[in-house]
């Protein structure tokens, strides 16, 4: 348990929420892209996160009942398995021989909801950082 | 070393440690707020003190009370709701816990400063 541990933990949270935001931006930006081959259509990306295990020393001190985690970590960034949308549009430059155009299966409502949750998560982590700052500042005044 | 009210100082020290640990735990809960299957964690400290309180009020002598305090240690636990089930992380609850922790920390430091000024008074013989 060191001086900046809470801030380090919240920094991992900030990093995750920012990555989430980046991917949402990427998904929305690519929402209307098209392709004639369903395999080449943009696939929406998702971030997969899991609790980050604490360092080896902390786990070794397990009998002291320390915090077993040190924040959150991005396990992977993976594309969505959903099938691309197939729209009949024979005049489209990307239409295949049957006149179908493929576009990514991106639900703007879901992306916007994810955006709100990412933003709130980011704010919550910032709140914790400023609380940690206040506490550390007060601790420096011990004995004054 | 002879110390003025050693029980107070070690009690404040323990409580500050617990508050710091609670801050870390809250930070971890908030960082994992969007992690699936993550369960909120908490620090067990006050309940331990509560258990020892009557014993400490019984024998009002510093060395035995210090021995009791040495057994008390803030511990990280998984937080459970009223039904004894693991709790999910709720941001509003965590942020409320956070502001409580900060206030509590400030209050403890205030207590410690007061104790310091008592010691100062005992040494110098004046309040100035």
Short mmCIF file of C-alpha atoms in Angstrom, two decimals:
data_model
loop_
_atom_site.label_atom_id
_atom_site.label_comp_id
_atom_site.label_asym_id
_atom_site.label_seq_id
_atom_site.Cartn_x
_atom_site.Cartn_y
_atom_site.Cartn_z
CA UNK A 1 0.00 0.00 0.00
CA UNK A 2 1.97 2.96 -1.14
CA UNK A 3 1.41 6.64 -1.48
CA UNK A 4 -0.09 6.79 -4.97
CA UNK A 5 -1.79 3.38 -5.12
CA UNK A 6 -5.34 4.77 -5.37
CA UNK A 7 -4.29 7.13 -8.16
CA UNK A 8 -2.56 4.30 -10.05
CA UNK A 9 -5.70 2.19 -9.77
CA UNK A 10 -7.91 5.01 -11.04
CA UNK A 11 -5.46 5.67 -13.88
CA UNK A 12 -6.08 2.13 -15.18
CA UNK A 13 -9.82 2.90 -15.03
CA UNK A 14 -9.32 6.16 -16.97
CA UNK A 15 -7.26 4.31 -19.56
CA UNK A 16 -9.99 1.71 -20.05
CA UNK A 17 -12.81 4.25 -20.39
CA UNK A 18 -10.75 6.30 -22.87
CA UNK A 19 -10.10 3.19 -24.98
CA UNK A 20 -13.81 2.41 -24.85
CA UNK A 21 -14.54 5.95 -26.05
CA UNK A 22 -11.99 5.63 -28.90
CA UNK A 23 -13.60 2.40 -30.10
CA UNK A 24 -17.09 3.92 -29.96
CA UNK A 25 -15.82 6.83 -32.05
CA UNK A 26 -14.29 4.39 -34.52
CA UNK A 27 -17.50 2.33 -34.71
CA UNK A 28 -19.70 5.38 -35.28
CA UNK A 29 -17.30 6.84 -37.84
CA UNK A 30 -17.42 3.57 -39.79
CA UNK A 31 -21.16 3.00 -39.38
CA UNK A 32 -22.05 3.90 -42.95
CA UNK A 33 -19.09 2.34 -44.76
CA UNK A 34 -19.99 -0.22 -47.39
CA UNK A 35 -18.38 -3.15 -49.17
CA UNK A 36 -19.36 -5.59 -51.87
CA UNK A 37 -17.77 -8.53 -50.00
CA UNK A 38 -19.38 -9.38 -46.62
CA UNK A 39 -16.01 -10.63 -45.34
CA UNK A 40 -14.35 -7.26 -45.89
CA UNK A 41 -16.99 -5.15 -44.15
CA UNK A 42 -15.86 -3.17 -41.12
CA UNK A 43 -16.58 -5.13 -37.93
CA UNK A 44 -17.56 -3.11 -34.83
CA UNK A 45 -14.85 -3.30 -32.16
CA UNK A 46 -15.39 -3.94 -28.45
CA UNK A 47 -12.99 -3.69 -25.55
CA UNK A 48 -12.79 -6.67 -23.20
CA UNK A 49 -11.66 -5.80 -19.67
CA UNK A 50 -11.07 -7.77 -16.51
CA UNK A 51 -9.82 -6.94 -13.01
CA UNK A 52 -6.03 -6.60 -12.94
CA UNK A 53 -4.40 -8.94 -10.45
CA UNK A 54 -2.18 -7.26 -7.89
CA UNK A 55 1.58 -7.63 -8.04
CA UNK A 56 3.27 -10.81 -6.87
CA UNK A 57 4.46 -9.27 -3.60
CA UNK A 58 0.94 -8.22 -2.67
CA UNK A 59 -0.40 -11.68 -3.42
CA UNK A 60 2.39 -13.16 -1.36
CA UNK A 61 1.14 -11.05 1.53
CA UNK A 62 -2.24 -12.72 1.05
CA UNK A 63 -2.54 -13.54 4.73
CA UNK A 64 -2.56 -9.79 5.44
CA UNK A 65 -5.83 -9.60 3.49
CA UNK A 66 -4.63 -6.95 1.12
CA UNK A 67 -6.50 -5.80 -1.95
CA UNK A 68 -6.05 -8.65 -4.48
CA UNK A 69 -6.48 -6.30 -7.46
CA UNK A 70 -4.66 -3.24 -8.73
CA UNK A 71 -7.31 -1.77 -11.01
CA UNK A 72 -8.60 -2.97 -14.33
CA UNK A 73 -6.81 -4.10 -17.47
CA UNK A 74 -7.75 -4.37 -21.12
CA UNK A 75 -7.61 -8.08 -21.91
CA UNK A 76 -8.28 -7.69 -25.62
CA UNK A 77 -9.92 -5.58 -28.29
CA UNK A 78 -12.14 -7.85 -30.30
CA UNK A 79 -14.46 -7.40 -33.25
CA UNK A 80 -18.18 -8.09 -33.02
CA UNK A 81 -19.36 -11.46 -34.33
CA UNK A 82 -22.61 -10.02 -35.71
CA UNK A 83 -23.26 -10.55 -39.42
CA UNK A 84 -23.03 -7.47 -41.71
CA UNK A 85 -26.23 -5.90 -42.94
CA UNK A 86 -27.28 -6.81 -46.48
CA UNK A 87 -29.15 -4.13 -48.39
CA UNK A 88 -30.49 -4.38 -51.94
CA UNK A 89 -29.18 -1.38 -53.84
CA UNK A 90 -28.37 -2.36 -57.43
CA UNK A 91 -27.14 1.07 -58.49
CA UNK A 92 -24.56 1.36 -55.68
CA UNK A 93 -20.91 1.26 -56.82
CA UNK A 94 -20.28 -1.41 -54.12
CA UNK A 95 -23.19 -3.64 -55.19
CA UNK A 96 -22.27 -7.30 -55.83
CA UNK A 97 -23.50 -9.22 -58.86
CA UNK A 98 -26.96 -9.71 -57.26
CA UNK A 99 -27.23 -6.01 -56.43
CA UNK A 100 -26.56 -6.34 -52.66
CA UNK A 101 -24.42 -3.92 -50.65
CA UNK A 102 -22.98 -4.92 -47.27
CA UNK A 103 -22.52 -2.53 -44.35
CA UNK A 104 -21.44 -3.11 -40.73
CA UNK A 105 -24.11 -4.04 -38.19
CA UNK A 106 -23.72 -0.99 -35.96
CA UNK A 107 -26.59 0.08 -33.72
CA UNK A 108 -26.20 3.80 -33.08
CA UNK A 109 -28.47 3.68 -30.02
CA UNK A 110 -26.30 1.02 -28.39
CA UNK A 111 -23.15 2.97 -29.26
CA UNK A 112 -24.58 6.15 -27.73
CA UNK A 113 -25.55 4.29 -24.55
CA UNK A 114 -22.03 2.85 -24.34
CA UNK A 115 -20.72 6.37 -24.84
CA UNK A 116 -22.70 7.64 -21.85
CA UNK A 117 -21.51 4.76 -19.68
CA UNK A 118 -17.88 5.32 -20.74
CA UNK A 119 -18.14 9.03 -19.96
CA UNK A 120 -19.71 8.42 -16.55
CA UNK A 121 -17.08 5.82 -15.79
CA UNK A 122 -14.37 8.30 -16.71
CA UNK A 123 -15.89 10.95 -14.45
CA UNK A 124 -16.19 8.53 -11.54
CA UNK A 125 -12.51 7.63 -11.84
CA UNK A 126 -11.59 11.33 -11.93
CA UNK A 127 -13.58 11.87 -8.73
CA UNK A 128 -11.59 9.15 -7.00
CA UNK A 129 -8.32 10.72 -8.15
CA UNK A 130 -9.26 14.10 -6.75
CA UNK A 131 -10.32 12.46 -3.47
CA UNK A 132 -6.97 10.69 -3.27
CA UNK A 133 -5.26 14.02 -3.94
CA UNK A 134 -7.17 15.72 -1.13
CA UNK A 135 -6.30 12.93 1.29
CA UNK A 136 -2.62 12.96 0.37
CA UNK A 137 -2.45 16.74 0.72
CA UNK A 138 -4.00 16.54 4.17
CA UNK A 139 -1.65 13.72 5.17
CA UNK A 140 1.28 15.99 4.30
CA UNK A 141 0.03 18.42 6.90
CA UNK A 142 0.43 15.91 9.77
CA UNK A 143 2.30 17.53 12.62
CA UNK A 144 1.99 21.07 11.33
CA UNK B 1 9.93 6.03 25.28
CA UNK B 2 7.16 7.40 27.44
CA UNK B 3 4.42 8.64 25.21
CA UNK B 4 1.39 10.71 26.01
CA UNK B 5 -1.82 8.72 25.33
CA UNK B 6 -0.26 5.94 23.20
CA UNK B 7 -3.65 4.27 22.69
CA UNK B 8 -5.02 7.34 20.91
CA UNK B 9 -2.04 7.58 18.61
CA UNK B 10 -2.07 3.92 17.60
CA UNK B 11 -5.83 4.00 17.22
CA UNK B 12 -5.59 7.03 14.92
CA UNK B 13 -2.78 5.35 13.02
CA UNK B 14 -4.84 2.19 12.48
CA UNK B 15 -7.89 4.17 11.44
CA UNK B 16 -5.84 6.22 8.95
CA UNK B 17 -4.49 2.97 7.48
CA UNK B 18 -8.02 1.65 7.19
CA UNK B 19 -9.19 4.85 5.48
CA UNK B 20 -6.28 4.68 3.01
CA UNK B 21 -7.07 1.04 2.31
CA UNK B 22 -10.74 1.93 1.81
CA UNK B 23 -9.71 4.60 -0.72
CA UNK B 24 -7.71 1.99 -2.67
CA UNK B 25 -10.60 -0.46 -2.54
CA UNK B 26 -13.07 2.20 -3.73
CA UNK B 27 -10.68 3.21 -6.53
CA UNK B 28 -10.51 -0.44 -7.61
CA UNK B 29 -14.31 -0.82 -7.46
CA UNK B 30 -14.81 2.29 -9.58
CA UNK B 31 -12.12 1.25 -12.09
CA UNK B 32 -13.94 -2.06 -12.51
CA UNK B 33 -17.41 -0.54 -12.71
CA UNK B 34 -17.97 -1.81 -16.27
CA UNK B 35 -16.22 -5.15 -15.76
CA UNK B 36 -18.67 -8.06 -16.06
CA UNK B 37 -18.97 -10.33 -12.99
CA UNK B 38 -16.85 -8.05 -10.83
CA UNK B 39 -18.09 -7.89 -7.23
CA UNK B 40 -17.67 -4.85 -5.02
CA UNK B 41 -15.13 -5.03 -2.20
CA UNK B 42 -14.98 -3.29 1.13
CA UNK B 43 -12.73 -2.91 4.17
CA UNK B 44 -13.60 -4.53 7.49
CA UNK B 45 -12.28 -2.42 10.32
CA UNK B 46 -15.03 -0.71 12.34
CA UNK B 47 -16.73 -4.03 13.05
CA UNK B 48 -13.47 -5.34 14.51
CA UNK B 49 -13.12 -2.25 16.71
CA UNK B 50 -16.72 -2.67 17.79
CA UNK B 51 -15.92 -6.21 18.99
CA UNK B 52 -13.00 -4.97 21.07
CA UNK B 53 -14.70 -1.89 22.41
CA UNK B 54 -16.24 -3.37 25.55
CA UNK B 55 -12.99 -5.16 26.36
CA UNK B 56 -11.09 -1.90 25.99
CA UNK B 57 -13.52 0.00 28.20
CA UNK B 58 -13.25 -2.76 30.84
CA UNK B 59 -9.54 -2.58 31.42
CA UNK B 60 -8.56 1.02 31.16
CA UNK B 61 -4.85 0.51 31.14
CA UNK B 62 -2.69 1.42 28.21
CA UNK B 63 -0.60 -1.72 27.77
CA UNK B 64 -3.54 -4.14 27.69
CA UNK B 65 -5.48 -1.84 25.39
CA UNK B 66 -2.48 -1.61 23.07
CA UNK B 67 -2.30 -5.40 23.04
CA UNK B 68 -5.94 -5.51 21.96
CA UNK B 69 -5.30 -2.91 19.26
CA UNK B 70 -2.41 -4.98 17.92
CA UNK B 71 -4.89 -7.72 17.03
CA UNK B 72 -6.99 -5.26 15.02
CA UNK B 73 -6.06 -4.96 11.39
CA UNK B 74 -8.06 -3.49 8.47
CA UNK B 75 -8.88 -6.27 6.01
CA UNK B 76 -10.19 -6.32 2.45
CA UNK B 77 -13.45 -8.27 2.18
CA UNK B 78 -16.07 -8.85 -0.50
CA UNK B 79 -19.04 -6.66 0.35
CA UNK B 80 -22.36 -8.39 0.84
CA UNK B 81 -25.89 -7.00 0.82
CA UNK B 82 -28.58 -7.58 3.46
CA UNK B 83 -29.32 -11.05 2.10
CA UNK B 84 -25.66 -12.05 2.32
CA UNK B 85 -25.18 -12.02 -1.44
CA UNK B 86 -22.22 -10.49 -3.22
CA UNK B 87 -22.86 -6.93 -4.36
CA UNK B 88 -22.39 -5.42 -7.77
CA UNK B 89 -20.51 -2.12 -8.06
CA UNK B 90 -22.88 0.85 -7.96
CA UNK B 91 -21.14 4.08 -8.88
CA UNK B 92 -23.33 6.32 -6.72
CA UNK B 93 -22.76 4.17 -3.63
CA UNK B 94 -19.03 4.05 -4.30
CA UNK B 95 -18.78 7.83 -4.71
CA UNK B 96 -20.71 8.37 -1.49
CA UNK B 97 -18.38 5.93 0.25
CA UNK B 98 -15.51 7.91 -1.26
CA UNK B 99 -16.61 11.27 0.11
CA UNK B 100 -17.25 9.67 3.51
CA UNK B 101 -13.75 8.24 3.46
CA UNK B 102 -12.20 11.62 2.65
CA UNK B 103 -14.16 13.36 5.42
CA UNK B 104 -13.29 10.61 7.87
CA UNK B 105 -9.62 10.88 6.94
CA UNK B 106 -9.68 14.65 7.50
CA UNK B 107 -11.42 14.17 10.86
CA UNK B 108 -8.79 11.65 11.95
CA UNK B 109 -5.98 14.01 10.99
CA UNK B 110 -7.74 16.73 12.99
CA UNK B 111 -7.79 14.42 16.03
CA UNK B 112 -4.11 13.72 15.52
CA UNK B 113 -3.32 17.45 15.33
CA UNK B 114 -5.22 18.05 18.57
CA UNK B 115 -3.23 15.27 20.20
CA UNK B 116 -0.07 16.93 18.91
CA UNK B 117 -1.00 20.23 20.47
CA UNK B 118 -1.69 18.48 23.78
CA UNK B 119 1.79 16.97 23.69
CA UNK B 120 3.20 20.39 22.81
CA UNK B 121 1.38 21.91 25.76
CA UNK B 122 2.72 19.20 28.05
CA UNK B 123 6.28 19.88 26.89
CA UNK B 124 6.29 23.66 26.87
CA UNK B 125 3.82 24.24 29.67
CA UNK B 126 1.93 26.82 27.67
CA UNK B 127 -0.63 26.79 24.91
CA UNK B 128 1.50 29.04 22.72
#
